[in-house]
Amino acid sequence: MVEDLTGRDDSLDSTLIQRWKEGDERAATALVERHASALARYIGSLGERDSAEEVVQDTFVRAFSSLETFRGDSSLRTWLFTIARRLVVDRRRALRRRRDVGSLEDVDAATEYTALDGLIASEAKRKVWGAVGKLSPTQREVFLLRVNDGLSYKEIAEVAGTTEGAARVHYHNALRTVKENL
Amino acid sequence: MSDCLNVEIRELLPEYLSGTLSARRRQEVRDHVTACDDCARELALLQLVREAYAEATPAVNVGAIVAALPRRASRPATRSWRHSHAFQIAAAVSFIALGGMSLAVARSFFNGNPVSAPIDTVIAANTTAVSGDMPAISFAGGVSDLGDEDLEALLSALESIEALPVTEPAEVPLSGTGRQGS
């Protein structure tokens, strides 16, 4: 396959979904290759780094179970992010029942981001990483969906369960805060 | 770091990095960033965020995810027409329409008045029903077209019909004479 497997080409997703519906199992592999890393990065940004792979797998299993009914009203990636977010929220809720685990809004960003400093090779990137880590969970989620994945405000609103206007405000506040913290 | 006043271009920077802009918009952003230090710095910052998060993306095993997906081959390639949504909806609509029609016919039969029929039609139906005893009259063009004799015949026929509908359904007549006043 010569296409850019990780890019955001919605028409390529549609083609692959159609091929999978027609019985081409390799199309499923291509779809996973296209979106798995972005999903893992997003799930990690929600504070679920340790369980990211498991959540990515659950996301794809759930998505492929209902891919027949996927109408393409939103992009496949947006739909996958929405499923992943719901799974993370469900996991948090289940864990909270058993022990004291916070919701998406309660993630201790400072601890999470300090622990990951070692993963970033350059000093400049570590500083940026730290600045993003100081954002509120909502600001960070919106900011990273926009910067890492190029999602529109409408798509971000769909994924994060907010409005376009709120997403725009969160993004610009986040950008200003990151600039101030550098 | 100050912010450029060209909000439109600033809003496009994340999409520029994601490669989701059209060629024309892409060129617009490139031309602006080449001449604007603020936007050039903001673009560099966003690029740094993308790189930092790309380095820290949790690893995923694509093969394991694909292996866990529901098998497409286990489902029929095409669904039976009897299980298609279109067929199910059409069947439901037909069922409801037939039920409604049956109810309307039954009501008109038991009450002697077709449901929602124009007054001329009602008169014609009742007149026809008693035509065994009365002279045949025809007024296809409406009551206003009737002559004196026809009108007298019609009035005689009407007198033999009970004016008020009964609240309880009358016995179903076994012969084809229709309903007459009890």
CSV table of C-alpha atoms in Angstrom, one decimal:
chain,number,residue,atom,x,y,z
A,1,MET,CA,0.0,0.0,0.0
A,2,VAL,CA,1.5,3.3,-1.0
A,3,GLU,CA,-0.8,5.7,0.9
A,4,ASP,CA,0.3,7.6,4.0
A,5,LEU,CA,-1.2,5.3,6.5
A,6,THR,CA,-1.2,7.7,9.4
A,7,GLY,CA,-2.6,10.8,7.7
A,8,ARG,CA,-6.1,12.2,8.0
A,9,ASP,CA,-7.6,11.3,4.7
A,10,ASP,CA,-11.3,10.6,5.3
A,11,SER,CA,-11.9,9.4,1.8
A,12,LEU,CA,-9.2,6.7,2.3
A,13,ASP,CA,-10.9,5.7,5.5
A,14,SER,CA,-14.2,5.3,3.6
A,15,THR,CA,-12.5,3.2,0.9
A,16,LEU,CA,-10.9,1.0,3.5
A,17,ILE,CA,-14.2,0.6,5.4
A,18,GLN,CA,-15.9,-0.4,2.2
A,19,ARG,CA,-13.2,-2.9,1.4
A,20,TRP,CA,-13.5,-4.4,4.9
A,21,LYS,CA,-17.3,-4.7,4.5
A,22,GLU,CA,-16.6,-6.6,1.2
A,23,GLY,CA,-14.5,-9.1,3.1
A,24,ASP,CA,-11.0,-7.7,2.7
A,25,GLU,CA,-9.4,-8.3,6.1
A,26,ARG,CA,-6.2,-6.4,5.2
A,27,ALA,CA,-8.3,-3.3,5.1
A,28,ALA,CA,-8.9,-3.8,8.9
A,29,THR,CA,-5.1,-3.9,9.4
A,30,ALA,CA,-4.7,-0.7,7.4
A,31,LEU,CA,-7.4,1.1,9.4
A,32,VAL,CA,-5.7,0.1,12.7
A,33,GLU,CA,-2.3,1.2,11.4
A,34,ARG,CA,-3.7,4.5,10.4
A,35,HIS,CA,-5.3,5.4,13.7
A,36,ALA,CA,-3.8,3.3,16.5
A,37,SER,CA,-0.9,5.7,17.3
A,38,ALA,CA,-3.2,8.8,17.3
A,39,LEU,CA,-5.6,7.0,19.6
A,40,ALA,CA,-2.8,5.9,22.0
A,41,ARG,CA,-1.4,9.5,22.1
A,42,TYR,CA,-4.9,10.9,22.8
A,43,ILE,CA,-5.6,8.3,25.5
A,44,GLY,CA,-2.2,9.0,27.0
A,45,SER,CA,-3.0,12.7,27.1
A,46,LEU,CA,-6.1,11.8,29.1
A,47,GLY,CA,-3.8,10.4,31.8
A,48,GLU,CA,-4.2,6.7,30.8
A,49,ARG,CA,-0.8,6.0,29.5
A,50,ASP,CA,-0.4,2.7,31.4
A,51,SER,CA,-3.7,1.3,30.0
A,52,ALA,CA,-3.4,3.1,26.6
A,53,GLU,CA,-2.8,-0.1,24.5
A,54,GLU,CA,-5.7,-1.9,26.2
A,55,VAL,CA,-8.1,1.0,25.6
A,56,VAL,CA,-6.9,1.3,22.0
A,57,GLN,CA,-7.7,-2.3,21.5
A,58,ASP,CA,-11.1,-2.0,23.2
A,59,THR,CA,-11.8,1.0,21.0
A,60,PHE,CA,-11.1,-0.8,17.8
A,61,VAL,CA,-13.1,-3.9,18.9
A,62,ARG,CA,-16.1,-1.8,19.7
A,63,ALA,CA,-15.7,0.3,16.5
A,64,PHE,CA,-15.4,-2.8,14.3
A,65,SER,CA,-18.4,-4.4,16.0
A,66,SER,CA,-20.6,-1.5,14.8
A,67,LEU,CA,-18.7,-0.5,11.7
A,68,GLU,CA,-21.6,-1.7,9.6
A,69,THR,CA,-23.7,1.1,11.0
A,70,PHE,CA,-21.0,3.8,10.8
A,71,ARG,CA,-22.6,6.4,8.5
A,72,GLY,CA,-19.6,8.7,8.1
A,73,ASP,CA,-21.4,11.8,9.5
A,74,SER,CA,-18.2,12.5,11.3
A,75,SER,CA,-14.7,11.3,10.3
A,76,LEU,CA,-13.6,7.9,11.4
A,77,ARG,CA,-10.9,9.3,13.6
A,78,THR,CA,-13.4,11.6,15.4
A,79,TRP,CA,-15.6,8.6,16.0
A,80,LEU,CA,-12.8,6.5,17.3
A,81,PHE,CA,-11.7,9.3,19.7
A,82,THR,CA,-15.3,9.6,20.9
A,83,ILE,CA,-15.4,5.8,21.7
A,84,ALA,CA,-12.0,5.9,23.3
A,85,ARG,CA,-13.0,8.8,25.6
A,86,ARG,CA,-16.1,7.0,26.6
A,87,LEU,CA,-14.1,3.9,27.5
A,88,VAL,CA,-11.7,6.0,29.5
A,89,VAL,CA,-14.6,7.6,31.4
A,90,ASP,CA,-16.2,4.2,32.0
A,91,ARG,CA,-12.9,2.8,33.3
A,92,ARG,CA,-12.4,5.7,35.6
A,93,ARG,CA,-16.0,5.3,36.9
A,94,ALA,CA,-15.5,1.6,37.5
A,95,LEU,CA,-12.2,2.1,39.3
A,96,ARG,CA,-13.7,4.9,41.3
A,97,ARG,CA,-16.3,2.6,42.6
A,98,ARG,CA,-13.6,0.2,43.8
A,99,ARG,CA,-11.1,2.8,45.1
A,100,ASP,CA,-10.5,6.5,45.0
A,101,VAL,CA,-9.7,7.4,41.4
A,102,GLY,CA,-10.4,10.8,39.9
A,103,SER,CA,-12.6,11.6,36.9
A,104,LEU,CA,-11.1,13.0,33.7
A,105,GLU,CA,-11.1,16.5,35.3
A,106,ASP,CA,-9.2,15.3,38.4
A,107,VAL,CA,-6.1,13.9,36.7
A,108,ASP,CA,-2.9,15.0,38.5
A,109,ALA,CA,-1.2,16.5,35.4
A,110,ALA,CA,1.9,17.7,37.3
A,111,THR,CA,2.7,14.2,38.6
A,112,GLU,CA,1.9,12.5,35.2
A,113,TYR,CA,4.0,14.9,33.2
A,114,THR,CA,7.0,15.0,35.6
A,115,ALA,CA,7.2,11.2,35.4
A,116,LEU,CA,7.3,11.3,31.7
A,117,ASP,CA,10.0,14.0,31.3
A,118,GLY,CA,12.6,11.3,30.7
A,119,LEU,CA,10.8,10.2,27.5
A,120,ILE,CA,11.5,13.5,25.8
A,121,ALA,CA,15.0,13.8,24.4
A,122,SER,CA,15.5,17.5,23.9
A,123,GLU,CA,15.4,20.3,26.5
A,124,ALA,CA,13.0,22.4,24.3
A,125,LYS,CA,10.5,19.6,24.0
A,126,ARG,CA,10.7,18.8,27.7
A,127,LYS,CA,9.9,22.5,28.5
A,128,VAL,CA,6.9,22.4,26.1
A,129,TRP,CA,5.8,19.1,27.6
A,130,GLY,CA,5.9,20.7,31.1
A,131,ALA,CA,4.0,23.8,30.0
A,132,VAL,CA,1.3,21.7,28.5
A,133,GLY,CA,1.2,19.6,31.7
A,134,LYS,CA,0.3,22.7,33.7
A,135,LEU,CA,-2.9,23.2,31.7
A,136,SER,CA,-6.3,22.1,33.2
A,137,PRO,CA,-7.4,18.7,31.9
A,138,THR,CA,-10.0,20.2,29.7
A,139,GLN,CA,-7.7,22.8,28.2
A,140,ARG,CA,-5.0,20.2,27.6
A,141,GLU,CA,-7.5,17.8,25.9
A,142,VAL,CA,-8.8,20.5,23.6
A,143,PHE,CA,-5.3,21.9,22.9
A,144,LEU,CA,-3.8,18.5,22.0
A,145,LEU,CA,-6.7,17.4,19.9
A,146,ARG,CA,-6.2,20.5,17.9
A,147,VAL,CA,-2.5,20.6,17.7
A,148,ASN,CA,-1.7,16.9,17.5
A,149,ASP,CA,-4.6,15.8,15.3
A,150,GLY,CA,-5.7,18.9,13.6
A,151,LEU,CA,-9.3,18.4,14.7
A,152,SER,CA,-11.7,21.3,14.0
A,153,TYR,CA,-13.5,22.9,16.9
A,154,LYS,CA,-16.7,21.1,15.7
A,155,GLU,CA,-14.9,17.8,15.9
A,156,ILE,CA,-13.3,18.6,19.3
A,157,ALA,CA,-16.8,19.6,20.6
A,158,GLU,CA,-18.1,16.2,19.4
A,159,VAL,CA,-15.3,14.2,21.0
A,160,ALA,CA,-15.1,16.1,24.3
A,161,GLY,CA,-18.8,16.7,24.7
A,162,THR,CA,-18.6,20.5,24.6
A,163,THR,CA,-19.5,23.3,22.2
A,164,GLU,CA,-17.6,24.7,19.3
A,165,GLY,CA,-17.4,28.1,21.0
A,166,ALA,CA,-16.1,26.5,24.3
A,167,ALA,CA,-13.5,24.5,22.4
A,168,ARG,CA,-12.3,27.6,20.7
A,169,VAL,CA,-12.0,29.5,24.0
A,170,HIS,CA,-10.2,26.5,25.7
A,171,TYR,CA,-7.7,26.3,22.8
A,172,HIS,CA,-6.8,30.0,22.8
A,173,ASN,CA,-6.5,30.1,26.6
A,174,ALA,CA,-4.4,27.0,26.5
A,175,LEU,CA,-2.1,28.4,23.9
A,176,ARG,CA,-1.7,31.6,25.8
A,177,THR,CA,-0.9,29.7,29.0
A,178,VAL,CA,1.7,27.5,27.3
A,179,LYS,CA,3.4,30.6,25.8
A,180,GLU,CA,3.5,32.2,29.3
A,181,ASN,CA,4.9,29.1,30.9
A,182,LEU,CA,7.8,28.7,28.4
B,1,MET,CA,5.8,35.9,22.6
B,2,SER,CA,3.2,38.3,21.1
B,3,ASP,CA,0.2,37.2,19.0
B,4,CYS,CA,-0.3,38.1,15.4
B,5,LEU,CA,-3.5,40.1,14.8
B,6,ASN,CA,-4.3,38.0,11.7
B,7,VAL,CA,-6.7,35.6,13.6
B,8,GLU,CA,-7.8,33.8,10.4
B,9,ILE,CA,-4.2,32.6,9.6
B,10,ARG,CA,-3.5,31.8,13.3
B,11,GLU,CA,-6.6,29.6,13.3
B,12,LEU,CA,-5.2,27.6,10.4
B,13,LEU,CA,-1.8,26.8,11.9
B,14,PRO,CA,-2.9,23.5,13.5
B,15,GLU,CA,-4.5,22.3,10.2
B,16,TYR,CA,-1.4,23.5,8.4
B,17,LEU,CA,0.7,21.2,10.5
B,18,SER,CA,-1.7,18.3,10.1
B,19,GLY,CA,-1.7,18.7,6.4
B,20,THR,CA,-5.5,19.0,6.1
B,21,LEU,CA,-5.6,22.3,4.3
B,22,SER,CA,-6.3,22.7,0.7
B,23,ALA,CA,-3.4,23.7,-1.6
B,24,ARG,CA,-4.6,27.2,-1.8
B,25,ARG,CA,-5.0,27.7,1.9
B,26,ARG,CA,-1.7,26.0,2.5
B,27,GLN,CA,0.0,28.5,0.3
B,28,GLU,CA,-1.7,31.4,2.0
B,29,VAL,CA,-0.5,30.3,5.4
B,30,ARG,CA,3.0,29.7,4.1
B,31,ASP,CA,3.2,33.1,2.5
B,32,HIS,CA,2.0,34.7,5.7
B,33,VAL,CA,4.3,32.8,8.0
B,34,THR,CA,7.3,33.7,5.9
B,35,ALA,CA,6.6,37.4,6.5
B,36,CYS,CA,5.3,37.2,10.1
B,37,ASP,CA,7.6,36.5,13.0
B,38,ASP,CA,4.8,36.0,15.5
B,39,CYS,CA,3.1,33.4,13.4
B,40,ALA,CA,6.5,31.8,12.6
B,41,ARG,CA,7.2,31.4,16.4
B,42,GLU,CA,3.7,30.1,17.1
B,43,LEU,CA,4.0,27.6,14.3
B,44,ALA,CA,7.4,26.4,15.7
B,45,LEU,CA,5.8,26.1,19.1
B,46,LEU,CA,3.0,24.0,17.8
B,47,GLN,CA,5.4,21.8,15.9
B,48,LEU,CA,7.4,21.3,19.0
B,49,VAL,CA,4.3,20.1,20.9
B,50,ARG,CA,3.6,17.7,18.1
B,51,GLU,CA,7.1,16.3,18.2
B,52,ALA,CA,7.2,16.0,22.0
B,53,TYR,CA,3.9,14.1,22.1
B,54,ALA,CA,5.0,11.9,19.1
B,55,GLU,CA,8.1,10.9,21.1
B,56,ALA,CA,6.0,10.1,24.2
B,57,THR,CA,3.2,8.2,22.4
B,58,PRO,CA,2.4,4.9,24.1
B,59,ALA,CA,3.4,1.9,22.0
B,60,VAL,CA,0.7,-0.2,20.5
B,61,ASN,CA,0.8,-3.7,19.0
B,62,VAL,CA,-1.1,-3.4,15.7
B,63,GLY,CA,-1.0,-7.2,15.2
B,64,ALA,CA,-2.5,-7.9,18.6
B,65,ILE,CA,-5.3,-5.3,18.0
B,66,VAL,CA,-6.1,-6.7,14.6
B,67,ALA,CA,-6.2,-10.3,16.0
B,68,ALA,CA,-8.7,-9.2,18.6
B,69,LEU,CA,-11.1,-7.6,16.1
B,70,PRO,CA,-14.4,-9.3,15.3
B,71,ARG,CA,-14.0,-11.5,12.1
B,72,ARG,CA,-15.7,-10.0,9.1
B,73,ALA,CA,-15.9,-13.3,7.4
B,74,SER,CA,-18.2,-14.7,10.1
B,75,ARG,CA,-20.9,-12.5,8.8
B,76,PRO,CA,-22.7,-12.8,5.5
B,77,ALA,CA,-21.3,-10.5,2.8
B,78,THR,CA,-24.7,-9.3,2.0
B,79,ARG,CA,-27.7,-9.3,4.3
B,80,SER,CA,-30.9,-11.1,3.4
B,81,TRP,CA,-33.4,-8.7,1.9
B,82,ARG,CA,-35.8,-9.7,4.7
B,83,HIS,CA,-33.3,-8.3,7.2
B,84,SER,CA,-32.6,-5.1,5.5
B,85,HIS,CA,-33.7,-1.9,7.2
B,86,ALA,CA,-35.6,-0.7,4.2
B,87,PHE,CA,-37.7,-3.9,4.0
B,88,GLN,CA,-38.4,-3.8,7.8
B,89,ILE,CA,-39.5,-0.2,7.7
B,90,ALA,CA,-41.7,-0.8,4.6
B,91,ALA,CA,-43.3,-3.9,6.3
B,92,ALA,CA,-44.0,-1.9,9.4
B,93,VAL,CA,-45.6,1.0,7.5
B,94,SER,CA,-47.7,-1.4,5.4
B,95,PHE,CA,-48.8,-3.2,8.5
B,96,ILE,CA,-49.9,0.1,10.2
B,97,ALA,CA,-51.6,1.3,7.0
B,98,LEU,CA,-53.5,-1.9,6.5
B,99,GLY,CA,-54.5,-1.9,10.2
B,100,GLY,CA,-55.8,1.6,9.9
B,101,MET,CA,-57.7,0.9,6.7
B,102,SER,CA,-59.3,-2.2,8.3
B,103,LEU,CA,-60.3,-0.3,11.3
B,104,ALA,CA,-61.9,2.5,9.1
B,105,VAL,CA,-63.7,-0.1,7.0
B,106,ALA,CA,-65.0,-1.9,10.1
B,107,ARG,CA,-66.2,1.3,11.7
B,108,SER,CA,-68.0,2.5,8.5
B,109,PHE,CA,-69.5,-1.0,8.2
B,110,PHE,CA,-70.8,-1.1,11.7
B,111,ASN,CA,-71.9,2.5,11.9
B,112,GLY,CA,-73.4,2.7,8.4
B,113,ASN,CA,-71.3,5.8,7.6
B,114,PRO,CA,-68.0,5.6,5.8
B,115,VAL,CA,-65.3,7.4,7.8
B,116,SER,CA,-64.5,10.9,6.6
B,117,ALA,CA,-66.6,10.5,3.5
B,118,PRO,CA,-68.3,13.6,2.0
B,119,ILE,CA,-72.0,14.1,2.9
B,120,ASP,CA,-73.1,13.3,-0.7
B,121,THR,CA,-71.3,10.0,-0.5
B,122,VAL,CA,-72.8,9.2,2.8
B,123,ILE,CA,-76.3,9.9,1.5
B,124,ALA,CA,-75.6,7.9,-1.6
B,125,ALA,CA,-74.3,4.9,0.4
B,126,ASN,CA,-77.4,4.9,2.7
B,127,THR,CA,-79.7,5.4,-0.2
B,128,THR,CA,-78.1,2.5,-2.0
B,129,ALA,CA,-78.4,0.4,1.1
B,130,VAL,CA,-82.2,0.9,1.2
B,131,SER,CA,-82.7,0.7,-2.6
B,132,GLY,CA,-84.4,-2.7,-2.3
B,133,ASP,CA,-87.5,-0.9,-1.0
B,134,MET,CA,-87.2,2.5,-2.6
B,135,PRO,CA,-87.2,3.7,-6.1
B,136,ALA,CA,-83.7,3.9,-7.5
B,137,ILE,CA,-82.2,7.3,-7.5
B,138,SER,CA,-78.9,8.6,-8.8
B,139,PHE,CA,-77.3,11.9,-8.1
B,140,ALA,CA,-73.7,11.4,-9.1
B,141,GLY,CA,-73.5,15.2,-9.7
B,142,GLY,CA,-74.5,16.1,-6.1
B,143,VAL,CA,-77.7,17.0,-4.3
B,144,SER,CA,-78.0,20.3,-6.1
B,145,ASP,CA,-78.4,18.4,-9.5
B,146,LEU,CA,-81.4,16.4,-8.3
B,147,GLY,CA,-84.9,17.0,-9.7
B,148,ASP,CA,-88.0,17.3,-7.6
B,149,GLU,CA,-88.9,13.6,-7.9
B,150,ASP,CA,-85.4,12.5,-7.0
B,151,LEU,CA,-85.4,14.8,-4.0
B,152,GLU,CA,-88.7,13.4,-2.8
B,153,ALA,CA,-87.3,9.9,-3.2
B,154,LEU,CA,-84.2,10.9,-1.3
B,155,LEU,CA,-86.1,12.4,1.5
B,156,SER,CA,-88.3,9.3,1.8
B,157,ALA,CA,-85.2,7.2,1.9
B,158,LEU,CA,-83.6,9.4,4.6
B,159,GLU,CA,-86.7,9.2,6.8
B,160,SER,CA,-86.3,5.4,6.9
B,161,ILE,CA,-82.7,5.8,8.1
B,162,GLU,CA,-82.0,6.4,11.8
B,163,ALA,CA,-80.6,9.9,12.1
B,164,LEU,CA,-78.5,9.3,15.2
B,165,PRO,CA,-75.7,6.7,15.2
B,166,VAL,CA,-76.0,4.0,17.8
B,167,THR,CA,-73.3,3.9,20.4
B,168,GLU,CA,-73.1,0.2,20.5
B,169,PRO,CA,-72.3,-1.6,17.2
B,170,ALA,CA,-75.4,-3.1,15.7
B,171,GLU,CA,-75.4,-6.7,14.7
B,172,VAL,CA,-73.6,-7.5,11.6
B,173,PRO,CA,-76.2,-8.1,8.9
B,174,LEU,CA,-75.9,-11.4,7.3
B,175,SER,CA,-77.5,-10.4,4.0
B,176,GLY,CA,-76.3,-7.7,1.7
B,177,THR,CA,-79.0,-5.3,2.5
B,178,GLY,CA,-76.8,-3.0,4.6
B,179,ARG,CA,-77.8,-1.4,7.9
B,180,GLN,CA,-81.3,-0.1,8.4
B,181,GLY,CA,-82.9,1.7,11.3
B,182,SER,CA,-83.6,-0.6,14.2
